[in-house]
Amino acid sequence: MKLLELNNVSIDYKTIEGNIRAVDKICLSIEDGEILGLVGESGCGKTTLIKSIIGLLPQNGTVAEGEIFFENENLLKLTKDEMRKKRWKDISMITQSAMNSLNPVYKISWQIVEAIQAHKEISKEDAYKRAEELFELVGLEKGRLNDYPHQYSGGMKQRAIIAMALALNPKIIIADEPTTALDVIVQSQILERINKLLENYQGSMILVTHDMSVIAQTCTKVAVMYGGKIVEYGEVNQVFKEPNHPYTMGLKNAFPSLVGEKNDLISIPGIPPNLLNEIKGCRFKDRCPFSIEKCSQENPKKTNIEEGFFYCHREEEREKLRVLASKQETWLQENIKE
Ligand SMILES: Nc1ncnc2c1ncn2[C@@H]1O[C@H](COP(=O)(O)OP(=O)(O)OP(=O)(O)O)[C@@H](O)[C@H]1O
Ligand SMILES: [Mg+2]
């Protein structure tokens, strides 16, 4: 069953310089038990998109159009109170700077027990037991529950936050770079544990990350964002093996391969478009080695493929482009026409 469905969602920020369309007409869905990776470079709108789901956009941000259905109910129609009830219990979020959200004046145990009791009829003793269980799950010693946040390292704080997010077995966890502050070994341990836990009760997750290897290791589906749009979506294995959008092809080159031979890493020259300006045609055109006249004139149409989709004018030539995209010279600035 579809758990979460985003229908044509656009999000604007009002600024003194003008309107920024940070997310533009995004359609996306996630099923029970699915782990969706959301990837894309800084500023492409990942945090904006997921904050809209949980109703936590900053004051100058609004959902300008679209619908966000959670279990067939439009979240955008809920009152603040109704939304607050869903947070933690049904939808929980680990924010990008989560470790700063612990309250410095209370013991960690108090903060977790309080969060559990706020959403569930449960005794203090049982909530404390649950907190101990969760600590074990994220690899923290039970004894540390009675510390204050300042007694924790950054990584420990982050783990405590992850424990809190998991406390009520939410139907979906929305995690914004949840393990960025942790070293790679602990990162993969924690992601594995979260995965196992979700598997046990068919929970879902949206995992935002810059790191393609985290996606490859953790997710079933991946959505690639660029300049406020999802340019490609599909099964992780398919998207990484045979990317269809030139931006995904470029992203793949920029990360070391986990399997197979070692390749030189190739970066994508240039910077993402300024979202203050209206953008005509494809958003990736200025950095795309394969852009043609049409890319500046018209928005690319959606091409549906098995279990996924992508947007590119040169969709029929994608096999040829994939071969070209794996070569270093293709991505040299002088070979990219403005
Ligand atoms: N409160 C705000 N007011 C105005 N513009 C904003 C605000 N928050 C974000 N933006 C703009 O919206 C766009 C998307 O930002 P967002 O934080 O969603 O990106 P992101 O993909 O999460 O980036 P990162 O990977 O760096 O976290 C950017 O152009 C950013 O400058
Ligand atoms: Mg972000």
CSV table of C-alpha atoms and ligand atoms in Angstrom, one decimal:
chain,number,residue,atom,x,y,z
A,1,MET,CA,0.0,0.0,0.0
A,2,LYS,CA,1.1,3.6,-0.6
A,3,LEU,CA,2.1,5.1,2.7
A,4,LEU,CA,3.1,8.5,1.6
A,5,GLU,CA,2.3,10.2,-1.7
A,6,LEU,CA,3.5,13.6,-2.9
A,7,ASN,CA,1.4,15.0,-5.7
A,8,ASN,CA,2.8,17.9,-7.7
A,9,VAL,CA,4.3,19.6,-4.7
A,10,SER,CA,5.9,23.1,-5.1
A,11,ILE,CA,7.5,25.0,-2.2
A,12,ASP,CA,8.4,28.7,-2.2
A,13,TYR,CA,10.5,30.8,0.2
A,14,LYS,CA,9.8,34.5,0.4
A,15,THR,CA,13.0,36.5,0.7
A,16,ILE,CA,13.9,40.2,0.3
A,17,GLU,CA,15.4,39.4,-3.1
A,18,GLY,CA,12.3,37.7,-4.3
A,19,ASN,CA,10.6,34.4,-4.4
A,20,ILE,CA,12.7,31.2,-4.4
A,21,ARG,CA,11.0,28.1,-5.8
A,22,ALA,CA,13.0,25.6,-3.8
A,23,VAL,CA,10.9,22.6,-4.8
A,24,ASP,CA,9.1,22.5,-8.2
A,25,LYS,CA,6.2,20.2,-9.0
A,26,ILE,CA,7.5,17.0,-7.3
A,27,CYS,CA,5.6,13.7,-7.5
A,28,LEU,CA,6.9,10.9,-5.4
A,29,SER,CA,5.5,8.0,-3.4
A,30,ILE,CA,6.7,5.5,-0.8
A,31,GLU,CA,5.2,2.2,0.1
A,32,ASP,CA,5.1,0.3,3.4
A,33,GLY,CA,8.5,-1.1,4.3
A,34,GLU,CA,10.3,0.9,1.6
A,35,ILE,CA,13.6,2.7,2.2
A,36,LEU,CA,13.9,5.7,-0.2
A,37,GLY,CA,17.2,7.5,-0.6
A,38,LEU,CA,17.0,11.2,-1.5
A,39,VAL,CA,20.3,12.4,-3.0
A,40,GLY,CA,21.5,15.6,-4.7
A,41,GLU,CA,24.0,18.3,-4.1
A,42,SER,CA,23.8,21.0,-1.6
A,43,GLY,CA,20.9,23.5,-2.1
A,44,CYS,CA,18.8,21.2,-4.4
A,45,GLY,CA,15.8,21.2,-2.0
A,46,LYS,CA,16.1,18.0,-0.1
A,47,THR,CA,15.6,19.4,3.4
A,48,THR,CA,12.8,21.7,2.1
A,49,LEU,CA,11.0,18.8,0.6
A,50,ILE,CA,11.1,16.6,3.7
A,51,LYS,CA,10.3,19.4,6.1
A,52,SER,CA,7.1,20.1,4.2
A,53,ILE,CA,6.0,16.5,4.8
A,54,ILE,CA,6.2,16.9,8.6
A,55,GLY,CA,4.8,20.4,8.6
A,56,LEU,CA,8.1,22.1,9.8
A,57,LEU,CA,8.9,24.5,7.0
A,58,PRO,CA,10.4,27.8,8.2
A,59,GLN,CA,8.1,30.8,8.5
A,60,ASN,CA,9.0,32.2,5.1
A,61,GLY,CA,8.4,28.8,3.4
A,62,THR,CA,5.0,27.7,2.0
A,63,VAL,CA,3.7,24.8,0.0
A,64,ALA,CA,2.5,26.8,-3.0
A,65,GLU,CA,0.7,23.9,-4.7
A,66,GLY,CA,0.2,20.2,-4.5
A,67,GLU,CA,-0.9,17.5,-2.0
A,68,ILE,CA,0.9,15.3,0.5
A,69,PHE,CA,-1.1,12.2,1.4
A,70,PHE,CA,-0.1,10.0,4.4
A,71,GLU,CA,-2.3,6.9,4.6
A,72,ASN,CA,-4.7,8.6,2.2
A,73,GLU,CA,-5.1,11.7,4.3
A,74,ASN,CA,-3.9,15.1,3.0
A,75,LEU,CA,-1.4,16.3,5.6
A,76,LEU,CA,-1.6,19.9,4.3
A,77,LYS,CA,-5.2,20.0,5.4
A,78,LEU,CA,-4.4,19.1,9.1
A,79,THR,CA,-4.4,21.7,11.9
A,80,LYS,CA,-1.2,22.2,13.8
A,81,ASP,CA,-2.5,20.2,16.6
A,82,GLU,CA,-3.5,17.3,14.4
A,83,MET,CA,-0.1,17.3,12.8
A,84,ARG,CA,1.7,17.4,16.2
A,85,LYS,CA,-0.1,14.2,17.1
A,86,LYS,CA,1.2,12.5,14.0
A,87,ARG,CA,4.8,13.6,14.6
A,88,TRP,CA,6.9,11.1,16.6
A,89,LYS,CA,4.2,8.5,16.6
A,90,ASP,CA,3.5,8.0,12.9
A,91,ILE,CA,6.1,10.2,11.2
A,92,SER,CA,9.3,10.9,13.0
A,93,MET,CA,12.2,13.0,11.8
A,94,ILE,CA,15.9,13.1,12.5
A,95,THR,CA,16.9,16.6,11.4
A,96,GLN,CA,20.2,17.7,9.8
A,97,SER,CA,21.5,19.3,12.9
A,98,ALA,CA,19.7,17.0,15.2
A,99,MET,CA,22.3,16.8,17.9
A,100,ASN,CA,21.7,20.4,18.7
A,101,SER,CA,18.1,19.8,19.5
A,102,LEU,CA,18.7,18.0,22.8
A,103,ASN,CA,17.8,20.2,25.7
A,104,PRO,CA,21.0,21.0,27.7
A,105,VAL,CA,19.3,21.3,31.1
A,106,TYR,CA,17.7,17.9,31.2
A,107,LYS,CA,19.2,14.4,31.5
A,108,ILE,CA,18.9,12.4,28.3
A,109,SER,CA,16.8,9.7,30.0
A,110,TRP,CA,14.2,12.4,31.1
A,111,GLN,CA,14.0,13.7,27.5
A,112,ILE,CA,13.4,10.2,26.0
A,113,VAL,CA,10.9,9.1,28.7
A,114,GLU,CA,9.1,12.4,28.3
A,115,ALA,CA,8.9,12.0,24.5
A,116,ILE,CA,7.5,8.5,24.8
A,117,GLN,CA,5.0,9.4,27.5
A,118,ALA,CA,3.7,12.4,25.5
A,119,HIS,CA,2.5,10.1,22.8
A,120,LYS,CA,1.7,6.8,24.5
A,121,GLU,CA,-0.1,5.6,27.7
A,122,ILE,CA,2.8,4.0,29.4
A,123,SER,CA,4.3,4.0,32.9
A,124,LYS,CA,7.5,5.8,33.6
A,125,GLU,CA,9.2,2.5,34.4
A,126,ASP,CA,8.2,1.0,31.1
A,127,ALA,CA,9.2,4.1,29.1
A,128,TYR,CA,12.6,3.9,30.8
A,129,LYS,CA,12.9,0.3,29.9
A,130,ARG,CA,12.1,1.2,26.3
A,131,ALA,CA,14.8,3.9,26.4
A,132,GLU,CA,17.3,1.3,27.6
A,133,GLU,CA,16.3,-1.0,24.7
A,134,LEU,CA,16.8,1.8,22.3
A,135,PHE,CA,20.2,2.8,23.6
A,136,GLU,CA,21.3,-0.8,23.1
A,137,LEU,CA,20.0,-0.7,19.6
A,138,VAL,CA,22.0,2.4,18.6
A,139,GLY,CA,25.1,1.2,20.4
A,140,LEU,CA,25.1,3.4,23.6
A,141,GLU,CA,25.6,2.1,27.1
A,142,LYS,CA,22.5,2.0,29.2
A,143,GLY,CA,24.4,3.6,32.0
A,144,ARG,CA,24.9,6.8,30.0
A,145,LEU,CA,21.1,7.4,29.9
A,146,ASN,CA,21.5,9.5,33.1
A,147,ASP,CA,24.0,11.9,31.6
A,148,TYR,CA,23.3,15.4,30.5
A,149,PRO,CA,23.8,16.2,26.8
A,150,HIS,CA,27.1,18.1,27.4
A,151,GLN,CA,28.6,14.9,28.7
A,152,TYR,CA,28.1,13.3,25.3
A,153,SER,CA,30.3,13.5,22.2
A,154,GLY,CA,28.7,14.8,19.0
A,155,GLY,CA,28.3,11.2,17.7
A,156,MET,CA,26.7,10.1,20.9
A,157,LYS,CA,24.2,12.9,20.9
A,158,GLN,CA,23.3,11.9,17.3
A,159,ARG,CA,22.8,8.3,18.4
A,160,ALA,CA,20.6,9.5,21.3
A,161,ILE,CA,18.5,11.5,18.8
A,162,ILE,CA,18.2,8.4,16.5
A,163,ALA,CA,17.1,6.4,19.5
A,164,MET,CA,14.3,9.0,20.2
A,165,ALA,CA,13.2,9.0,16.6
A,166,LEU,CA,12.7,5.2,16.8
A,167,ALA,CA,11.1,5.1,20.2
A,168,LEU,CA,7.4,4.7,19.1
A,169,ASN,CA,8.0,2.5,16.0
A,170,PRO,CA,6.9,5.3,13.6
A,171,LYS,CA,5.4,4.2,10.3
A,172,ILE,CA,7.9,6.4,8.6
A,173,ILE,CA,11.2,7.9,9.7
A,174,ILE,CA,12.4,10.9,7.7
A,175,ALA,CA,16.1,11.2,8.3
A,176,ASP,CA,18.1,14.2,7.0
A,177,GLU,CA,21.8,13.2,6.9
A,178,PRO,CA,21.3,11.2,10.2
A,179,THR,CA,24.8,9.8,10.3
A,180,THR,CA,26.9,12.5,8.8
A,181,ALA,CA,28.5,13.4,12.1
A,182,LEU,CA,29.6,9.8,12.7
A,183,ASP,CA,32.6,7.9,11.5
A,184,VAL,CA,32.0,5.5,8.6
A,185,ILE,CA,32.1,2.3,10.6
A,186,VAL,CA,29.6,3.5,13.2
A,187,GLN,CA,27.6,5.0,10.4
A,188,SER,CA,27.1,1.7,8.6
A,189,GLN,CA,26.4,-0.1,11.9
A,190,ILE,CA,23.7,2.3,12.8
A,191,LEU,CA,22.1,2.3,9.4
A,192,GLU,CA,22.1,-1.5,9.5
A,193,ARG,CA,20.4,-1.4,12.9
A,194,ILE,CA,17.8,1.1,11.8
A,195,ASN,CA,17.1,-1.1,8.8
A,196,LYS,CA,16.7,-4.2,10.8
A,197,LEU,CA,14.3,-2.5,13.2
A,198,LEU,CA,12.2,-1.1,10.4
A,199,GLU,CA,12.1,-4.5,8.7
A,200,ASN,CA,10.7,-6.0,11.9
A,201,TYR,CA,7.5,-3.9,11.8
A,202,GLN,CA,7.4,-3.0,8.1
A,203,GLY,CA,8.4,0.7,8.8
A,204,SER,CA,9.5,3.0,6.0
A,205,MET,CA,12.2,5.6,5.8
A,206,ILE,CA,13.3,8.5,3.6
A,207,LEU,CA,17.0,8.9,4.0
A,208,VAL,CA,18.5,12.1,2.8
A,209,THR,CA,22.2,12.0,2.1
A,210,HIS,CA,25.0,13.3,-0.1
A,211,ASP,CA,26.6,10.0,-0.1
A,212,MET,CA,25.8,7.5,-2.9
A,213,SER,CA,27.5,4.6,-1.1
A,214,VAL,CA,25.1,5.1,1.9
A,215,ILE,CA,22.2,4.9,-0.5
A,216,ALA,CA,23.6,1.8,-2.2
A,217,GLN,CA,24.0,0.1,1.1
A,218,THR,CA,20.8,1.1,2.8
A,219,CYS,CA,18.0,1.9,0.3
A,220,THR,CA,15.6,0.1,-2.0
A,221,LYS,CA,14.7,3.1,-4.1
A,222,VAL,CA,16.4,6.3,-4.9
A,223,ALA,CA,15.3,9.8,-6.0
A,224,VAL,CA,17.9,12.1,-7.5
A,225,MET,CA,17.2,15.8,-7.0
A,226,TYR,CA,18.6,18.7,-9.0
A,227,GLY,CA,17.6,22.3,-8.7
A,228,GLY,CA,14.3,21.7,-7.0
A,229,LYS,CA,13.2,18.8,-9.1
A,230,ILE,CA,13.5,15.0,-9.0
A,231,VAL,CA,15.3,14.3,-12.3
A,232,GLU,CA,15.5,10.5,-11.8
A,233,TYR,CA,13.8,7.9,-9.6
A,234,GLY,CA,14.0,4.1,-9.5
A,235,GLU,CA,15.3,1.0,-8.0
A,236,VAL,CA,18.7,1.6,-6.4
A,237,ASN,CA,20.5,-1.2,-8.3
A,238,GLN,CA,19.0,-0.1,-11.6
A,239,VAL,CA,19.7,3.6,-11.2
A,240,PHE,CA,23.3,3.1,-10.1
A,241,LYS,CA,24.0,0.4,-12.8
A,242,GLU,CA,22.3,2.2,-15.6
A,243,PRO,CA,21.6,5.8,-14.8
A,244,ASN,CA,19.3,7.5,-17.3
A,245,HIS,CA,19.7,11.2,-16.5
A,246,PRO,CA,23.0,12.9,-17.3
A,247,TYR,CA,23.1,14.3,-13.8
A,248,THR,CA,22.9,10.9,-12.2
A,249,MET,CA,25.6,9.7,-14.7
A,250,GLY,CA,27.8,12.5,-13.4
A,251,LEU,CA,27.0,11.8,-9.8
A,252,LYS,CA,27.9,8.2,-10.3
A,253,ASN,CA,31.4,9.2,-11.6
A,254,ALA,CA,32.0,11.4,-8.6
A,255,PHE,CA,31.8,8.6,-6.1
A,256,PRO,CA,34.2,5.6,-5.7
A,257,SER,CA,32.7,2.4,-6.9
A,258,LEU,CA,32.0,0.0,-4.1
A,259,VAL,CA,32.5,-3.0,-6.3
A,260,GLY,CA,34.5,-3.6,-9.5
A,261,GLU,CA,37.6,-1.9,-10.7
A,262,LYS,CA,38.9,1.4,-9.4
A,263,ASN,CA,38.1,4.4,-11.6
A,264,ASP,CA,39.3,8.0,-11.4
A,265,LEU,CA,36.7,10.2,-9.8
A,266,ILE,CA,35.2,12.7,-12.1
A,267,SER,CA,33.5,15.8,-10.9
A,268,ILE,CA,30.7,17.8,-12.6
A,269,PRO,CA,32.0,21.3,-13.4
A,270,GLY,CA,29.9,24.4,-12.6
A,271,ILE,CA,27.3,25.1,-9.9
A,272,PRO,CA,23.5,24.5,-9.6
A,273,PRO,CA,21.1,27.1,-11.0
A,274,ASN,CA,20.0,30.1,-8.9
A,275,LEU,CA,16.5,29.3,-7.9
A,276,LEU,CA,15.6,33.0,-7.6
A,277,ASN,CA,15.3,33.2,-11.4
A,278,GLU,CA,12.7,31.5,-13.4
A,279,ILE,CA,14.4,28.6,-15.3
A,280,LYS,CA,13.5,27.9,-18.9
A,281,GLY,CA,14.0,24.3,-20.1
A,282,CYS,CA,16.0,21.7,-18.3
A,283,ARG,CA,17.7,22.8,-15.0
A,284,PHE,CA,20.8,20.8,-15.7
A,285,LYS,CA,21.4,22.2,-19.2
A,286,ASP,CA,24.3,24.6,-18.3
A,287,ARG,CA,26.3,21.8,-16.8
A,288,CYS,CA,25.3,19.0,-19.0
A,289,PRO,CA,27.8,17.8,-21.6
A,290,PHE,CA,24.9,16.5,-23.8
A,291,SER,CA,22.6,19.5,-23.9
A,292,ILE,CA,21.1,20.5,-27.2
A,293,GLU,CA,19.1,23.6,-28.3
A,294,LYS,CA,15.8,22.0,-27.2
A,295,CYS,CA,17.1,21.7,-23.6
A,296,SER,CA,17.1,25.5,-23.2
A,297,GLN,CA,13.7,25.9,-24.8
A,298,GLU,CA,11.4,23.2,-23.3
A,299,ASN,CA,11.0,21.4,-20.0
A,300,PRO,CA,12.0,17.7,-20.6
A,301,LYS,CA,9.1,15.3,-20.5
A,302,LYS,CA,8.8,12.4,-18.2
A,303,THR,CA,9.9,9.0,-19.4
A,304,ASN,CA,8.5,6.1,-17.4
A,305,ILE,CA,10.6,3.0,-17.1
A,306,GLU,CA,10.1,-0.2,-15.1
A,307,GLU,CA,9.7,0.9,-11.5
A,308,GLY,CA,10.9,4.4,-12.1
A,309,PHE,CA,11.1,7.6,-14.3
A,310,PHE,CA,13.5,10.3,-15.5
A,311,TYR,CA,13.3,13.6,-17.3
A,312,CYS,CA,15.6,14.2,-20.3
A,313,HIS,CA,15.2,15.3,-23.9
A,314,ARG,CA,17.7,12.8,-25.1
A,315,GLU,CA,16.0,9.8,-23.5
A,316,GLU,CA,16.3,7.7,-26.7
A,317,GLU,CA,20.1,8.1,-26.8
A,318,ARG,CA,20.7,7.2,-23.2
A,319,GLU,CA,22.8,4.1,-23.8
A,320,LYS,CA,25.2,6.1,-26.0
A,321,LEU,CA,25.3,8.9,-23.5
A,322,ARG,CA,26.0,6.5,-20.6
A,323,VAL,CA,29.2,5.3,-22.4
A,324,LEU,CA,30.3,8.9,-23.1
A,325,ALA,CA,29.5,10.0,-19.5
A,326,SER,CA,32.0,7.5,-18.1
A,327,LYS,CA,34.9,9.3,-19.8
A,328,GLN,CA,36.8,12.0,-18.1
A,329,GLU,CA,37.1,14.3,-21.2
A,330,THR,CA,33.3,14.5,-21.5
A,331,TRP,CA,33.1,16.5,-18.3
A,332,LEU,CA,35.9,19.0,-19.0
A,333,GLN,CA,34.5,22.5,-18.8
A,334,GLU,CA,35.5,23.4,-22.3
A,335,ASN,CA,33.5,20.5,-23.7
A,336,ILE,CA,30.3,21.8,-22.0
A,337,LYS,CA,28.6,24.3,-24.2
A,338,GLU,CA,26.9,27.2,-22.4
B,1,LIG,N1,14.5,29.7,5.1
B,1,LIG,C1,14.9,29.9,3.9
B,1,LIG,N2,14.7,31.1,3.3
B,1,LIG,C2,15.1,31.3,2.0
B,1,LIG,N3,15.7,30.3,1.2
B,1,LIG,C3,15.9,29.1,1.8
B,1,LIG,C4,15.5,28.8,3.1
B,1,LIG,N4,15.9,27.6,3.4
B,1,LIG,C5,16.4,27.1,2.2
B,1,LIG,N5,16.4,28.0,1.2
B,1,LIG,C6,16.9,27.8,-0.1
B,1,LIG,O1,16.2,26.8,-0.7
B,1,LIG,C7,17.0,26.0,-1.5
B,1,LIG,C8,17.0,24.5,-1.0
B,1,LIG,O2,17.5,24.4,0.3
B,1,LIG,P1,17.6,23.1,1.1
B,1,LIG,O3,18.1,23.4,2.5
B,1,LIG,O4,16.3,22.4,1.0
B,1,LIG,O5,18.7,22.3,0.3
B,1,LIG,P2,19.3,20.9,0.6
B,1,LIG,O6,19.2,20.0,-0.6
B,1,LIG,O7,18.8,20.3,1.9
B,1,LIG,O8,20.9,21.3,0.8
B,1,LIG,P3,22.0,20.6,1.8
B,1,LIG,O9,22.4,19.4,1.2
B,1,LIG,O10,23.1,21.7,1.9
B,1,LIG,O11,21.4,20.4,3.1
B,1,LIG,C9,18.4,26.6,-1.5
B,1,LIG,O12,18.5,27.4,-2.6
B,1,LIG,C10,18.3,27.4,-0.2
B,1,LIG,O13,19.2,28.6,-0.3
B,2,MG,MG,19.6,19.9,3.7
